[in-house]
Amino acid sequence: MSRTILVTGSSGFIGFHLCQRLLNDGWRVIGIDAMTDYYDVGLKEGRLAQLDPHGAFTNVTARIEDPGVLHDLFETHRPEAVIHLAAQAGVRYSIENPESYVQANLIGTFRLLEAMRAFPPKHSLLASTSSAYGANTDMPYAEQMKTDHQMSFYAATKKSNEVMAHSYAHLYDLPVTMFRFFTVYGPWGRPDMAPHLFTSAIFEGRPIKVFNHGEMSRDFTYVTDLVDGIVRLIDAVPGSEPVEGDSLSPVAPHRIVNIGNSDSVPLMEFIGAIEAATGIEAEKNFMEMQPGDVPATWADASLLQHLTQYKPKTPVSDGVAQFVAWYRDYYQV
């Protein structure tokens, strides 16, 4: 029989790619998504339209923070595993509308933890973010680093999720893996993220906004590499025996794992890859750093490799070319 897994945020950028992979791997997938209008709902509907035909996919449109929603799903389907991606995303939007992050990220995750306490899965994997590293300047970021100085309210809510999940893992013996992902990009990506913003501006003849005068770098992670890492972690259930370089808690079945490309790419190099893929040189508007942002990210992904024997590998030039090809097709450019 197929194994059953619950994916929150299933119509989101990462959730969509993850559900596709899980369905192809033979899982029975229960997907829940609020279909909010934070960005173009049509993009979410387009993703969902590709998932719906799968007989093993069950779609639920609801907010995870609403009382009883997740409890009822767990009671009905009894998922063996859970991957929690549903969240209000975005560093910049968290400055404009912080309350939405309280509802989705804090209360929503609390509802999930309570549902798991009532109907324990074998393993739950909860999304965190590289933004949790905050003001750290030592690179690459390693899971054992102290992470007490978040630079945005978004990052603060995701760090809070890590701490909340640890307490439930300790109190109720719930195996939890928190995965911190780095700047994820690829086909069907969010329109509020840099690859989409840059590509749309280039094709429409508008200047692109280059923050911190281009003096930034990111560990750009192609979406299918991230999905590969998540899927391989499903069976890497935190136990009592640590592996090399482990972040396993001494008092709970709880660990934190980076999923990144282990390479910090300068922003100007990333823009150059988009220019190469589009065949158009961008007009650049160099600007100051935005509030809440950090100048660089870079993942130490060795723990992921020790746990799964997997290392993300897609070079930026290839990933950007695939994103631009999708963009041309989807928007008929």
mmCIF file of C-alpha atoms in Angstrom:
data_model
loop_
_atom_site.group_PDB
_atom_site.id
_atom_site.type_symbol
_atom_site.label_atom_id
_atom_site.label_comp_id
_atom_site.label_asym_id
_atom_site.label_seq_id
_atom_site.Cartn_x
_atom_site.Cartn_y
_atom_site.Cartn_z
ATOM 1 C CA MET A 1 0.000 0.000 0.000
ATOM 2 C CA SER A 2 1.063 3.578 -0.617
ATOM 3 C CA ARG A 3 2.506 5.535 2.265
ATOM 4 C CA THR A 4 0.497 8.616 3.233
ATOM 5 C CA ILE A 5 2.115 12.010 3.685
ATOM 6 C CA LEU A 6 0.657 15.416 4.533
ATOM 7 C CA VAL A 7 2.153 18.444 2.778
ATOM 8 C CA THR A 8 1.138 21.903 3.975
ATOM 9 C CA GLY A 9 1.543 24.716 1.460
ATOM 10 C CA SER A 10 1.055 22.204 -1.350
ATOM 11 C CA SER A 11 0.206 24.784 -4.043
ATOM 12 C CA GLY A 12 3.199 26.959 -3.201
ATOM 13 C CA PHE A 13 6.381 27.045 -5.242
ATOM 14 C CA ILE A 14 8.289 24.444 -3.235
ATOM 15 C CA GLY A 15 5.179 22.524 -2.164
ATOM 16 C CA PHE A 16 4.112 21.992 -5.769
ATOM 17 C CA HIS A 17 7.470 20.576 -6.832
ATOM 18 C CA LEU A 18 7.615 18.419 -3.699
ATOM 19 C CA CYS A 19 4.116 16.993 -4.254
ATOM 20 C CA GLN A 20 4.984 16.151 -7.864
ATOM 21 C CA ARG A 21 8.060 14.259 -6.709
ATOM 22 C CA LEU A 22 6.236 12.413 -3.915
ATOM 23 C CA LEU A 23 3.410 11.363 -6.245
ATOM 24 C CA ASN A 24 5.928 10.106 -8.792
ATOM 25 C CA ASP A 25 7.608 8.160 -5.996
ATOM 26 C CA GLY A 26 4.327 6.406 -5.136
ATOM 27 C CA TRP A 27 3.190 8.324 -2.060
ATOM 28 C CA ARG A 28 -0.437 9.130 -1.288
ATOM 29 C CA VAL A 29 -0.302 12.906 -0.788
ATOM 30 C CA ILE A 30 -2.731 14.985 1.259
ATOM 31 C CA GLY A 31 -2.102 18.613 0.286
ATOM 32 C CA ILE A 32 -3.455 21.646 2.120
ATOM 33 C CA ASP A 33 -3.084 25.237 0.960
ATOM 34 C CA ALA A 34 -4.961 28.456 1.779
ATOM 35 C CA MET A 35 -4.536 29.836 -1.782
ATOM 36 C CA THR A 36 -3.980 33.332 -0.354
ATOM 37 C CA ASP A 37 -3.522 36.350 -2.608
ATOM 38 C CA TYR A 38 -0.073 37.356 -1.306
ATOM 39 C CA TYR A 39 0.931 36.870 -4.944
ATOM 40 C CA ASP A 40 -0.887 35.920 -8.154
ATOM 41 C CA VAL A 41 -3.395 33.177 -7.266
ATOM 42 C CA GLY A 42 -3.413 32.164 -10.931
ATOM 43 C CA LEU A 43 0.124 30.844 -10.504
ATOM 44 C CA LYS A 44 -1.035 28.697 -7.570
ATOM 45 C CA GLU A 45 -4.047 27.498 -9.559
ATOM 46 C CA GLY A 46 -1.752 26.549 -12.444
ATOM 47 C CA ARG A 47 0.395 24.439 -10.122
ATOM 48 C CA LEU A 48 -2.649 22.821 -8.535
ATOM 49 C CA ALA A 49 -4.063 21.975 -11.961
ATOM 50 C CA GLN A 50 -1.025 19.756 -12.543
ATOM 51 C CA LEU A 51 -1.432 17.967 -9.214
ATOM 52 C CA ASP A 52 -5.206 17.432 -9.231
ATOM 53 C CA PRO A 53 -5.289 14.747 -11.969
ATOM 54 C CA HIS A 54 -3.183 12.401 -9.837
ATOM 55 C CA GLY A 55 -5.466 9.832 -8.239
ATOM 56 C CA ALA A 56 -3.193 9.700 -5.203
ATOM 57 C CA PHE A 57 -3.479 13.445 -4.522
ATOM 58 C CA THR A 58 -6.101 14.887 -2.180
ATOM 59 C CA ASN A 59 -6.469 18.660 -2.231
ATOM 60 C CA VAL A 60 -7.743 20.624 0.761
ATOM 61 C CA THR A 61 -8.213 24.403 0.529
ATOM 62 C CA ALA A 62 -8.083 25.812 4.058
ATOM 63 C CA ARG A 63 -5.980 27.871 6.454
ATOM 64 C CA ILE A 64 -3.864 25.776 8.789
ATOM 65 C CA GLU A 65 -4.284 28.328 11.567
ATOM 66 C CA ASP A 66 -8.066 27.803 11.689
ATOM 67 C CA PRO A 67 -9.025 25.682 14.731
ATOM 68 C CA GLY A 68 -9.767 22.029 14.004
ATOM 69 C CA VAL A 69 -8.650 21.970 10.362
ATOM 70 C CA LEU A 70 -5.392 20.071 10.853
ATOM 71 C CA HIS A 71 -6.745 17.968 13.730
ATOM 72 C CA ASP A 72 -9.531 16.680 11.457
ATOM 73 C CA LEU A 73 -7.095 15.969 8.598
ATOM 74 C CA PHE A 74 -4.819 13.974 10.898
ATOM 75 C CA GLU A 75 -7.742 12.070 12.394
ATOM 76 C CA THR A 76 -9.066 11.159 8.936
ATOM 77 C CA HIS A 77 -5.848 10.335 7.075
ATOM 78 C CA ARG A 78 -3.325 9.424 9.822
ATOM 79 C CA PRO A 79 -0.262 10.504 7.800
ATOM 80 C CA GLU A 80 2.933 8.554 8.331
ATOM 81 C CA ALA A 81 5.003 11.650 7.561
ATOM 82 C CA VAL A 82 4.435 15.392 7.458
ATOM 83 C CA ILE A 83 6.216 18.111 5.498
ATOM 84 C CA HIS A 84 5.257 21.573 6.714
ATOM 85 C CA LEU A 85 5.851 24.302 4.144
ATOM 86 C CA ALA A 86 2.789 26.508 4.669
ATOM 87 C CA ALA A 87 3.876 29.942 5.864
ATOM 88 C CA GLN A 88 3.649 33.615 5.155
ATOM 89 C CA ALA A 89 6.889 34.104 3.265
ATOM 90 C CA GLY A 90 9.005 37.131 2.468
ATOM 91 C CA VAL A 91 11.434 39.265 4.456
ATOM 92 C CA ARG A 92 10.183 42.596 3.093
ATOM 93 C CA TYR A 93 6.461 41.918 3.488
ATOM 94 C CA SER A 94 7.031 41.063 7.155
ATOM 95 C CA ILE A 95 7.853 44.739 7.707
ATOM 96 C CA GLU A 96 4.556 45.838 6.108
ATOM 97 C CA ASN A 97 2.217 43.212 7.559
ATOM 98 C CA PRO A 98 3.744 41.412 10.553
ATOM 99 C CA GLU A 99 0.409 40.148 11.873
ATOM 100 C CA SER A 100 -0.004 37.814 8.899
ATOM 101 C CA TYR A 101 3.220 36.109 10.012
ATOM 102 C CA VAL A 102 1.866 35.647 13.538
ATOM 103 C CA GLN A 103 -1.245 33.959 12.164
ATOM 104 C CA ALA A 104 0.311 31.686 9.516
ATOM 105 C CA ASN A 105 3.763 31.002 10.944
ATOM 106 C CA LEU A 106 3.227 30.970 14.696
ATOM 107 C CA ILE A 107 -0.411 29.969 15.193
ATOM 108 C CA GLY A 108 -0.430 27.757 12.089
ATOM 109 C CA THR A 109 2.631 25.840 13.266
ATOM 110 C CA PHE A 110 1.143 25.564 16.766
ATOM 111 C CA ARG A 111 -2.008 23.973 15.273
ATOM 112 C CA LEU A 112 0.223 21.511 13.410
ATOM 113 C CA LEU A 113 2.172 20.581 16.535
ATOM 114 C CA GLU A 114 -1.069 19.991 18.443
ATOM 115 C CA ALA A 115 -2.441 17.782 15.652
ATOM 116 C CA MET A 116 0.792 15.774 15.646
ATOM 117 C CA ARG A 117 0.594 15.389 19.410
ATOM 118 C CA ALA A 118 -2.886 13.871 19.016
ATOM 119 C CA PHE A 119 -1.995 11.651 16.023
ATOM 120 C CA PRO A 120 1.811 11.213 15.990
ATOM 121 C CA PRO A 121 3.460 10.676 12.598
ATOM 122 C CA LYS A 122 6.688 8.687 12.318
ATOM 123 C CA HIS A 123 8.546 11.818 11.216
ATOM 124 C CA SER A 124 7.710 15.459 10.613
ATOM 125 C CA LEU A 125 9.873 17.821 8.564
ATOM 126 C CA LEU A 126 9.284 21.532 9.094
ATOM 127 C CA ALA A 127 10.611 24.315 6.885
ATOM 128 C CA SER A 128 12.825 26.961 8.394
ATOM 129 C CA THR A 129 15.090 29.396 6.560
ATOM 130 C CA SER A 130 18.660 30.566 6.158
ATOM 131 C CA SER A 131 17.358 33.895 7.476
ATOM 132 C CA ALA A 132 17.445 32.274 10.934
ATOM 133 C CA TYR A 133 21.236 32.818 10.889
ATOM 134 C CA GLY A 134 20.510 36.546 11.080
ATOM 135 C CA ALA A 135 23.488 38.699 12.006
ATOM 136 C CA ASN A 136 26.037 35.862 11.809
ATOM 137 C CA THR A 137 28.952 36.831 9.591
ATOM 138 C CA ASP A 138 30.968 33.594 9.823
ATOM 139 C CA MET A 139 30.572 31.628 6.586
ATOM 140 C CA PRO A 140 29.524 29.073 5.638
ATOM 141 C CA TYR A 141 26.533 28.822 7.965
ATOM 142 C CA ALA A 142 26.580 25.621 10.042
ATOM 143 C CA GLU A 143 23.647 24.220 11.995
ATOM 144 C CA GLN A 144 25.454 24.378 15.339
ATOM 145 C CA MET A 145 25.963 28.162 15.118
ATOM 146 C CA LYS A 146 24.212 30.372 17.640
ATOM 147 C CA THR A 147 21.153 31.957 16.007
ATOM 148 C CA ASP A 148 19.862 34.614 18.379
ATOM 149 C CA HIS A 149 19.926 37.772 16.272
ATOM 150 C CA GLN A 150 17.329 37.572 13.499
ATOM 151 C CA MET A 151 17.195 40.576 11.167
ATOM 152 C CA SER A 152 13.524 40.419 10.127
ATOM 153 C CA PHE A 153 10.229 39.462 11.727
ATOM 154 C CA TYR A 154 9.855 36.706 9.117
ATOM 155 C CA ALA A 155 13.134 35.183 10.317
ATOM 156 C CA ALA A 156 12.041 35.585 13.937
ATOM 157 C CA THR A 157 8.860 33.593 13.321
ATOM 158 C CA LYS A 158 10.775 30.779 11.602
ATOM 159 C CA LYS A 159 13.345 30.638 14.401
ATOM 160 C CA SER A 160 10.391 30.498 16.807
ATOM 161 C CA ASN A 161 9.047 27.513 14.857
ATOM 162 C CA GLU A 162 12.338 25.693 15.455
ATOM 163 C CA VAL A 163 12.090 26.308 19.200
ATOM 164 C CA MET A 164 8.398 25.423 19.373
ATOM 165 C CA ALA A 165 9.018 22.145 17.532
ATOM 166 C CA HIS A 166 11.911 21.298 19.849
ATOM 167 C CA SER A 167 9.686 21.620 22.911
ATOM 168 C CA TYR A 168 7.070 19.285 21.392
ATOM 169 C CA ALA A 169 9.762 16.832 20.293
ATOM 170 C CA HIS A 170 11.040 16.746 23.874
ATOM 171 C CA LEU A 171 7.687 16.644 25.661
ATOM 172 C CA TYR A 172 5.896 14.175 23.403
ATOM 173 C CA ASP A 173 8.755 12.225 21.750
ATOM 174 C CA LEU A 174 7.827 13.528 18.292
ATOM 175 C CA PRO A 175 10.696 13.098 15.781
ATOM 176 C CA VAL A 176 11.209 16.459 14.050
ATOM 177 C CA THR A 177 13.659 17.639 11.412
ATOM 178 C CA MET A 178 13.820 21.375 10.747
ATOM 179 C CA PHE A 179 15.343 22.117 7.359
ATOM 180 C CA ARG A 180 16.815 25.535 6.691
ATOM 181 C CA PHE A 181 16.682 26.214 2.989
ATOM 182 C CA PHE A 182 18.619 28.874 1.149
ATOM 183 C CA THR A 183 17.557 31.104 -1.763
ATOM 184 C CA VAL A 184 15.425 28.684 -3.805
ATOM 185 C CA TYR A 185 14.666 29.346 -7.463
ATOM 186 C CA GLY A 186 13.364 27.522 -10.521
ATOM 187 C CA PRO A 187 10.259 27.042 -12.710
ATOM 188 C CA TRP A 188 6.952 28.107 -11.137
ATOM 189 C CA GLY A 189 8.886 30.351 -8.729
ATOM 190 C CA ARG A 190 7.272 33.116 -6.694
ATOM 191 C CA PRO A 191 6.892 36.437 -8.555
ATOM 192 C CA ASP A 192 8.096 38.429 -5.525
ATOM 193 C CA MET A 193 11.533 36.784 -5.610
ATOM 194 C CA ALA A 194 14.601 38.155 -7.389
ATOM 195 C CA PRO A 195 14.787 35.701 -10.349
ATOM 196 C CA HIS A 196 11.197 36.462 -11.323
ATOM 197 C CA LEU A 197 11.502 40.201 -10.667
ATOM 198 C CA PHE A 198 14.715 40.459 -12.695
ATOM 199 C CA THR A 199 13.447 38.343 -15.592
ATOM 200 C CA SER A 200 10.111 40.152 -15.906
ATOM 201 C CA ALA A 201 11.837 43.570 -15.824
ATOM 202 C CA ILE A 202 14.369 42.520 -18.471
ATOM 203 C CA PHE A 203 11.701 41.225 -20.862
ATOM 204 C CA GLU A 204 9.520 44.320 -20.276
ATOM 205 C CA GLY A 205 12.395 46.767 -20.773
ATOM 206 C CA ARG A 206 12.344 48.085 -17.206
ATOM 207 C CA PRO A 207 15.443 48.637 -15.032
ATOM 208 C CA ILE A 208 16.116 46.059 -12.330
ATOM 209 C CA LYS A 209 16.653 47.075 -8.710
ATOM 210 C CA VAL A 210 20.092 45.943 -7.506
ATOM 211 C CA PHE A 211 20.302 46.342 -3.749
ATOM 212 C CA ASN A 212 23.445 47.123 -1.756
ATOM 213 C CA HIS A 213 24.930 48.330 -5.055
ATOM 214 C CA GLY A 214 25.340 44.698 -6.112
ATOM 215 C CA GLU A 215 27.583 43.824 -3.167
ATOM 216 C CA MET A 216 25.539 40.789 -2.172
ATOM 217 C CA SER A 217 25.810 37.044 -2.585
ATOM 218 C CA ARG A 218 23.441 34.150 -2.054
ATOM 219 C CA ASP A 219 23.559 30.371 -1.845
ATOM 220 C CA PHE A 220 21.152 29.907 -4.754
ATOM 221 C CA THR A 221 19.526 26.459 -4.559
ATOM 222 C CA TYR A 222 17.661 24.986 -7.520
ATOM 223 C CA VAL A 223 14.209 23.795 -6.504
ATOM 224 C CA THR A 224 14.585 20.143 -7.524
ATOM 225 C CA ASP A 225 17.828 19.951 -5.528
ATOM 226 C CA LEU A 226 15.938 21.181 -2.477
ATOM 227 C CA VAL A 227 13.169 18.658 -3.091
ATOM 228 C CA ASP A 228 15.709 15.838 -3.449
ATOM 229 C CA GLY A 229 17.161 16.799 -0.079
ATOM 230 C CA ILE A 230 13.761 16.925 1.626
ATOM 231 C CA VAL A 231 12.633 13.572 0.215
ATOM 232 C CA ARG A 232 15.857 11.874 1.271
ATOM 233 C CA LEU A 233 15.453 13.235 4.805
ATOM 234 C CA ILE A 234 12.026 11.600 5.255
ATOM 235 C CA ASP A 235 13.595 8.305 6.299
ATOM 236 C CA ALA A 236 16.469 9.955 8.216
ATOM 237 C CA VAL A 237 14.412 10.021 11.417
ATOM 238 C CA PRO A 238 16.170 11.713 14.357
ATOM 239 C CA GLY A 239 17.074 9.146 16.995
ATOM 240 C CA SER A 240 19.588 8.794 19.794
ATOM 241 C CA GLU A 241 22.685 8.174 17.667
ATOM 242 C CA PRO A 242 24.247 11.322 16.153
ATOM 243 C CA VAL A 243 26.179 11.326 12.887
ATOM 244 C CA GLU A 244 29.290 13.358 12.113
ATOM 245 C CA GLY A 245 28.672 17.080 12.622
ATOM 246 C CA ASP A 246 25.149 16.445 13.888
ATOM 247 C CA SER A 247 22.801 19.085 15.284
ATOM 248 C CA LEU A 248 20.756 16.415 17.083
ATOM 249 C CA SER A 249 19.342 17.714 20.358
ATOM 250 C CA PRO A 250 20.689 16.048 23.516
ATOM 251 C CA VAL A 251 17.162 15.967 24.998
ATOM 252 C CA ALA A 252 14.805 15.428 22.042
ATOM 253 C CA PRO A 253 14.499 13.646 18.670
ATOM 254 C CA HIS A 254 15.020 16.990 16.955
ATOM 255 C CA ARG A 255 17.648 18.177 14.490
ATOM 256 C CA ILE A 256 18.255 21.088 12.142
ATOM 257 C CA VAL A 257 19.598 20.496 8.625
ATOM 258 C CA ASN A 258 20.780 23.003 6.017
ATOM 259 C CA ILE A 259 19.741 22.338 2.431
ATOM 260 C CA GLY A 260 21.824 24.547 0.151
ATOM 261 C CA ASN A 261 24.172 24.419 -2.805
ATOM 262 C CA SER A 262 27.248 25.013 -0.593
ATOM 263 C CA ASP A 263 28.279 27.878 -2.838
ATOM 264 C CA SER A 264 27.796 31.616 -2.336
ATOM 265 C CA VAL A 265 27.231 33.223 -5.747
ATOM 266 C CA PRO A 266 27.685 36.999 -6.193
ATOM 267 C CA LEU A 267 24.438 38.751 -7.097
ATOM 268 C CA MET A 268 26.009 40.287 -10.202
ATOM 269 C CA GLU A 269 26.996 36.811 -11.403
ATOM 270 C CA PHE A 270 23.408 35.635 -10.941
ATOM 271 C CA ILE A 271 22.133 38.643 -12.897
ATOM 272 C CA GLY A 272 24.678 37.825 -15.595
ATOM 273 C CA ALA A 273 23.240 34.298 -15.860
ATOM 274 C CA ILE A 274 19.762 35.762 -16.415
ATOM 275 C CA GLU A 275 21.137 38.147 -19.045
ATOM 276 C CA ALA A 276 22.809 35.218 -20.807
ATOM 277 C CA ALA A 277 19.621 33.134 -20.726
ATOM 278 C CA THR A 278 17.407 35.971 -21.982
ATOM 279 C CA GLY A 279 19.926 37.347 -24.438
ATOM 280 C CA ILE A 280 19.245 40.859 -23.095
ATOM 281 C CA GLU A 281 21.491 43.098 -21.014
ATOM 282 C CA ALA A 282 19.661 44.477 -17.998
ATOM 283 C CA GLU A 283 19.460 48.156 -17.190
ATOM 284 C CA LYS A 284 20.537 48.295 -13.545
ATOM 285 C CA ASN A 285 19.364 50.689 -10.851
ATOM 286 C CA PHE A 286 21.829 50.367 -7.983
ATOM 287 C CA MET A 287 20.258 50.978 -4.578
ATOM 288 C CA GLU A 288 20.962 50.835 -0.831
ATOM 289 C CA MET A 289 20.443 47.660 1.213
ATOM 290 C CA GLN A 290 16.824 47.012 2.187
ATOM 291 C CA PRO A 291 15.820 46.793 5.873
ATOM 292 C CA GLY A 292 15.870 43.255 7.243
ATOM 293 C CA ASP A 293 18.138 41.924 4.500
ATOM 294 C CA VAL A 294 21.611 40.425 4.878
ATOM 295 C CA PRO A 295 24.578 40.858 2.508
ATOM 296 C CA ALA A 296 25.407 37.166 2.088
ATOM 297 C CA THR A 297 24.300 33.584 2.701
ATOM 298 C CA TRP A 298 26.297 30.380 2.287
ATOM 299 C CA ALA A 299 25.326 26.905 3.483
ATOM 300 C CA ASP A 300 27.490 24.242 5.032
ATOM 301 C CA ALA A 301 25.462 21.265 3.757
ATOM 302 C CA SER A 302 27.789 18.550 5.029
ATOM 303 C CA LEU A 303 25.242 17.284 7.598
ATOM 304 C CA LEU A 304 22.715 16.707 4.806
ATOM 305 C CA GLN A 305 25.352 14.701 2.978
ATOM 306 C CA HIS A 306 26.210 12.640 6.081
ATOM 307 C CA LEU A 307 22.524 11.845 6.645
ATOM 308 C CA THR A 308 21.463 11.159 3.051
ATOM 309 C CA GLN A 309 24.619 10.768 0.931
ATOM 310 C CA TYR A 310 23.210 13.582 -1.200
ATOM 311 C CA LYS A 311 24.617 16.963 -2.150
ATOM 312 C CA PRO A 312 22.744 19.614 -4.195
ATOM 313 C CA LYS A 313 24.559 20.063 -7.482
ATOM 314 C CA THR A 314 22.759 22.243 -10.061
ATOM 315 C CA PRO A 315 25.011 25.133 -11.198
ATOM 316 C CA VAL A 316 23.402 28.563 -11.396
ATOM 317 C CA SER A 317 23.882 28.793 -15.164
ATOM 318 C CA ASP A 318 21.829 25.622 -15.724
ATOM 319 C CA GLY A 319 19.158 26.442 -13.153
ATOM 320 C CA VAL A 320 18.645 29.976 -14.435
ATOM 321 C CA ALA A 321 18.400 28.722 -18.036
ATOM 322 C CA GLN A 322 15.628 26.322 -16.981
ATOM 323 C CA PHE A 323 13.800 29.076 -15.093
ATOM 324 C CA VAL A 324 13.964 31.483 -18.048
ATOM 325 C CA ALA A 325 12.750 28.738 -20.434
ATOM 326 C CA TRP A 326 9.752 28.149 -18.159
ATOM 327 C CA TYR A 327 9.118 31.919 -17.898
ATOM 328 C CA ARG A 328 9.112 32.302 -21.686
ATOM 329 C CA ASP A 329 6.634 29.443 -22.044
ATOM 330 C CA TYR A 330 4.325 30.402 -19.170
ATOM 331 C CA TYR A 331 4.125 34.121 -20.003
ATOM 332 C CA GLN A 332 4.389 33.605 -23.777
ATOM 333 C CA VAL A 333 7.373 35.950 -24.109
#
